[in-house]
Coordinates of N, CA and C in Angstrom, one line a residue:
X1256 N 0.6 -1.1 0.3 CA 0.0 -0.1 0.1 C 0.9 1.3 0.2
X1257 N 0.4 2.0 -0.5 CA 1.3 3.6 -0.5 C 0.9 4.4 0.8
X1258 N 2.4 5.0 0.7 CA 2.5 5.3 2.3 C 1.7 6.8 1.8
X1259 N 0.9 7.3 3.1 CA 0.3 8.4 2.9 C 1.3 10.0 3.4
X1260 N 1.1 11.2 2.8 CA 2.1 11.8 3.8 C 1.7 13.1 4.9
X1261 N 2.5 13.4 5.1 CA 2.2 13.7 6.8 C 2.1 15.0 6.4
X1262 N 1.2 16.1 7.4 CA 1.0 16.9 7.3 C 2.7 18.3 6.4
X1263 N 2.8 18.1 7.3 CA 4.4 19.0 7.0 C 4.7 18.5 5.5
X1264 N 5.1 17.4 5.5 CA 5.1 17.4 3.5 C 4.3 17.6 2.4
X1265 N 3.1 18.3 3.1 CA 2.0 18.4 2.2 C 2.2 19.7 2.5
X1266 N 2.2 20.6 3.2 CA 2.5 22.2 3.5 C 4.1 22.3 2.9
X1267 N 4.9 21.9 3.1 CA 6.3 22.0 2.2 C 6.3 21.9 0.6
X1268 N 5.1 20.8 0.4 CA 4.7 20.9 -1.0 C 4.4 21.6 -1.8
X1269 N 3.0 22.7 -1.0 CA 2.5 23.7 -1.3 C 3.3 24.9 -1.5
X1270 N 4.9 25.0 -0.8 CA 5.2 26.3 -0.4 C 6.2 26.5 -2.0
X1271 N 6.5 25.0 -2.3 CA 7.0 25.1 -3.7 C 6.5 25.1 -4.6
X1272 N 5.6 24.0 -4.7 CA 4.6 23.9 -5.8 C 3.3 25.5 -5.7
X1273 N 3.3 26.5 -6.3 CA 2.4 27.7 -6.5 C 1.2 27.1 -6.8
X1274 N 0.7 27.6 -5.9 CA -1.2 27.5 -6.6 C -2.0 26.4 -6.1
X1275 N -1.3 25.2 -5.8 CA -2.0 23.8 -5.2 C -2.8 24.0 -3.6
X1276 N -3.8 24.0 -3.4 CA -4.3 23.8 -2.2 C -4.4 22.3 -1.6
X1277 N -4.2 22.1 -0.3 CA -5.0 21.2 0.5 C -6.7 21.2 0.8
X1278 N -7.4 20.5 0.1 CA -8.8 20.1 0.7 C -9.2 18.8 0.7
X1279 N -10.3 18.5 1.6 CA -10.8 18.0 2.0 C -12.2 17.1 1.0
X1280 N -12.2 16.3 0.5 CA -12.8 15.6 -0.8 C -13.4 14.6 0.3
X1281 N -15.0 14.8 0.0 CA -15.0 13.4 0.3 C -15.2 12.3 0.0
X1282 N -15.1 11.3 0.8 CA -15.2 9.4 0.3 C -16.1 8.9 0.2
X1283 N -16.6 9.4 1.1 CA -18.4 8.4 1.5 C -19.1 9.9 2.6
X1284 N -20.2 8.9 2.7 CA -20.9 10.1 3.6 C -20.6 10.7 4.4
X1285 N -19.6 9.8 5.6 CA -19.3 10.4 6.5 C -17.5 10.3 6.2
X1286 N -16.9 10.0 5.6 CA -15.2 10.0 5.5 C -15.0 10.8 4.7
X1287 N -14.1 11.6 5.0 CA -13.3 12.3 4.2 C -11.8 12.1 4.0
X1288 N -11.3 13.0 2.8 CA -9.4 12.3 2.4 C -8.9 13.7 2.0
X1289 N -7.7 14.1 2.6 CA -7.0 15.1 1.8 C -6.9 14.7 0.4
X1290 N -7.1 15.9 -0.5 CA -6.7 15.9 -1.7 C -6.0 16.8 -1.8
X1291 N -5.1 17.0 -3.1 CA -4.6 18.5 -3.6 C -5.7 18.8 -4.9
X1292 N -5.5 20.2 -5.0 CA -6.4 21.1 -5.4 C -5.4 21.9 -7.0
X1293 N -5.9 22.3 -8.1 CA -5.6 23.5 -8.4 C -6.3 23.6 -9.1
X1294 N -6.5 25.0 -9.8 CA -7.1 25.5 -10.9 C -6.1 26.2 -12.3
X1295 N -6.1 25.7 -13.5 CA -5.3 25.9 -14.2 C -6.6 26.9 -15.7
X1296 N -5.5 28.0 -16.0 CA -6.3 29.3 -17.0 C -5.2 29.2 -17.9
X1297 N -5.7 29.0 -19.3 CA -5.1 28.3 -20.0 C -5.5 29.8 -21.4
X1298 N -4.6 29.7 -22.4 CA -5.3 31.3 -23.2 C -6.6 30.5 -24.1
X1299 N -7.0 29.6 -24.8 CA -7.8 29.1 -24.6 C -8.2 27.6 -25.0
X1300 N -9.0 26.8 -25.7 CA -10.0 25.8 -25.5 C -8.3 24.7 -25.6
X1301 N -8.2 25.0 -26.9 CA -6.6 24.7 -27.7 C -5.8 24.1 -26.5
X1302 N -5.2 25.3 -25.7 CA -4.5 25.0 -25.1 C -4.5 24.0 -23.9
X1303 N -5.5 23.9 -23.6 CA -6.2 23.5 -22.2 C -6.0 22.3 -22.6
X1304 N -6.9 22.0 -23.4 CA -7.0 20.5 -24.2 C -6.0 19.8 -24.3
X1305 N -4.8 20.3 -24.9 CA -3.2 20.1 -25.3 C -2.5 19.4 -23.1
X1306 N -2.9 20.6 -22.5 CA -2.6 20.3 -21.0 C -2.7 19.2 -20.5
X1307 N -4.2 18.8 -20.9 CA -5.1 17.6 -20.5 C -4.0 15.9 -21.0
X1308 N -4.2 16.7 -22.3 CA -3.6 15.2 -23.1 C -2.1 14.9 -22.6
X1309 N -1.3 15.8 -22.5 CA -0.3 15.7 -21.7 C -0.4 15.2 -20.2
X1310 N -0.7 15.4 -19.9 CA -1.4 14.9 -18.5 C -1.9 13.7 -18.1
X1311 N -2.4 13.8 -19.3 CA -3.1 12.0 -19.1 C -2.6 10.8 -19.4
X1312 N -1.4 11.4 -20.5 CA -0.4 10.4 -21.1 C 0.6 10.1 -19.8
X1313 N 1.3 11.1 -18.7 CA 1.9 11.0 -17.7 C 0.8 10.1 -16.7
X1314 N 0.1 10.5 -16.7 CA -1.3 9.6 -15.3 C -1.1 8.3 -16.1
X1315 N -1.1 7.9 -17.0 CA -1.1 6.3 -17.3 C 0.3 5.9 -17.0
X1316 N 1.2 6.3 -17.7 CA 2.7 6.4 -17.5 C 3.0 5.7 -15.5
X1317 N 2.3 6.7 -15.1 CA 2.2 6.5 -13.4 C 1.1 5.9 -12.8
X1318 N 0.2 5.2 -13.8 CA -0.9 4.4 -13.4 C -2.0 5.5 -11.8
X1319 N -1.9 6.7 -11.7 CA -2.1 7.3 -11.4 C -2.8 8.7 -12.2
X1320 N -4.0 8.4 -11.5 CA -5.4 9.0 -12.4 C -5.9 10.4 -12.0
X1321 N -6.0 11.7 -12.6 CA -6.8 12.6 -12.0 C -8.0 12.7 -11.7
X1322 N -8.7 13.7 -10.9 CA -9.6 13.8 -11.1 C -10.5 15.3 -11.5
X1323 N -10.6 15.4 -12.8 CA -10.3 17.2 -13.4 C -12.1 17.4 -13.9
X1324 N -11.8 18.5 -14.1 CA -13.2 19.7 -14.7 C -12.6 20.6 -15.5
X1325 N -13.4 20.7 -16.6 CA -12.6 21.5 -17.9 C -13.8 22.2 -18.4
X1326 N -13.7 23.7 -18.5 CA -15.1 24.1 -19.4 C -14.1 25.5 -19.9
X1327 N -14.2 24.8 -21.2 CA -12.9 26.0 -22.3 C -11.5 26.7 -21.8
X1328 N -11.3 26.9 -21.1 CA -9.7 27.4 -21.1 C -9.2 26.8 -19.8
X1329 N -10.3 26.5 -18.8 CA -10.0 26.2 -17.6 C -10.0 24.7 -17.3
X1330 N -9.3 24.7 -16.4 CA -9.2 23.1 -16.1 C -8.8 22.8 -14.4
X1331 N -10.0 22.5 -13.6 CA -9.9 22.1 -12.0 C -9.3 20.4 -11.9
X1332 N -8.3 20.4 -11.2 CA -7.2 19.1 -10.6 C -7.6 19.2 -9.4
X1333 N -8.1 17.6 -9.5 CA -8.1 16.5 -7.8 C -7.4 15.9 -7.6
X1334 N -5.9 15.9 -7.3 CA -5.1 14.6 -7.0 C -5.2 14.1 -5.6
X1335 N -5.6 13.0 -5.6 CA -5.5 11.9 -4.1 C -5.4 10.9 -4.2
X1336 N -4.8 9.7 -3.6 CA -4.5 8.7 -3.5 C -5.6 7.9 -2.9
X1337 N -6.7 7.3 -3.4 CA -7.7 6.4 -3.0 C -7.6 5.2 -2.4
X1338 N -6.7 4.3 -3.1 CA -6.5 3.2 -2.3 C -5.9 3.4 -0.9
X1339 N -5.1 4.7 -0.7 CA -4.2 4.9 0.2 C -5.2 5.5 1.0
X1340 N -6.4 6.5 0.4 CA -7.0 7.6 1.9 C -6.2 8.5 1.9
X1341 N -5.5 9.0 1.4 CA -5.1 10.9 1.2 C -4.2 11.1 -0.1
X1342 N -3.6 12.1 0.5 CA -1.9 12.3 -0.1 C -0.8 11.7 -0.2
X1343 N -0.3 10.9 -2.0 CA 0.8 10.2 -1.4 C 2.0 10.3 -2.3
X1344 N 2.8 10.0 -2.5 CA 3.8 10.4 -3.3 C 3.7 10.8 -4.6
X1345 N 2.4 9.9 -5.5 CA 2.0 9.9 -6.4 C 1.1 11.4 -7.0
X1346 N 0.5 11.9 -5.9 CA -0.4 12.7 -6.4 C 1.2 13.6 -6.2
X1347 N 2.4 14.3 -5.9 CA 3.1 15.4 -5.7 C 4.1 14.9 -7.0
X1348 N 3.8 13.5 -7.4 CA 4.5 13.5 -8.7 C 3.8 13.7 -9.9
X1349 N 2.9 13.1 -10.1 CA 1.7 14.2 -11.3 C 1.1 15.3 -10.6
X1350 N 1.2 16.0 -10.0 CA 0.8 17.5 -9.6 C 2.3 17.9 -10.2
X1351 N 3.7 18.4 -10.1 CA 4.9 18.7 -10.5 C 4.8 18.5 -11.7
X1352 N 4.4 17.3 -12.8 CA 4.6 17.0 -13.6 C 3.3 18.2 -14.7
X1353 N 2.5 17.9 -13.9 CA 1.1 18.8 -14.7 C 1.2 20.3 -14.8
X1354 N 2.4 21.1 -13.1 CA 2.7 22.1 -13.2 C 4.1 22.8 -14.7
X1355 N 4.4 21.7 -14.9 CA 5.4 21.3 -16.0 C 4.8 21.6 -18.0
X1356 N 4.0 20.8 -17.7 CA 3.0 21.4 -18.6 C 2.1 21.8 -18.8
X1357 N 1.7 22.4 -17.7 CA 0.6 24.3 -18.3 C 1.8 25.5 -19.0
X1358 N 2.9 25.1 -18.4 CA 4.0 26.0 -19.1 C 3.7 25.8 -20.2
X1359 N 3.5 24.9 -20.9 CA 3.6 24.4 -22.0 C 4.9 23.9 -22.6
X1360 N 5.6 23.0 -21.8 CA 6.5 22.1 -22.0 C 5.8 21.1 -22.4
X1361 N 6.8 19.9 -22.8 CA 6.5 18.5 -23.0 C 6.6 17.7 -22.8
X1362 N 7.6 18.0 -22.0 CA 8.0 16.9 -20.5 C 8.0 17.4 -19.2
X1363 N 8.1 16.6 -18.2 CA 8.8 17.2 -17.1 C 10.3 16.8 -17.0

């Protein structure tokens, strides 16, 4: 099983990686788990979709898939490791890659 990150690790990650927030995501009616959230804005839909495509390929490589929502030039991303019940290294790795892709770079 994947190891959950401690609060200080998450805080450190957020200080070093601009725009990410820790949220409590509802897992079930009575259970909440920690997740990372970020909203990206792009010039237009094509740039947003290109970002999602690059991110999807990386997610497949990591076997770790984001929850996301896209409208026109905005992509909202939520990352959590469901089988671990919170934030793990996989979330940090995918978040960092997504930040690279958001800058228009092809690879992290």
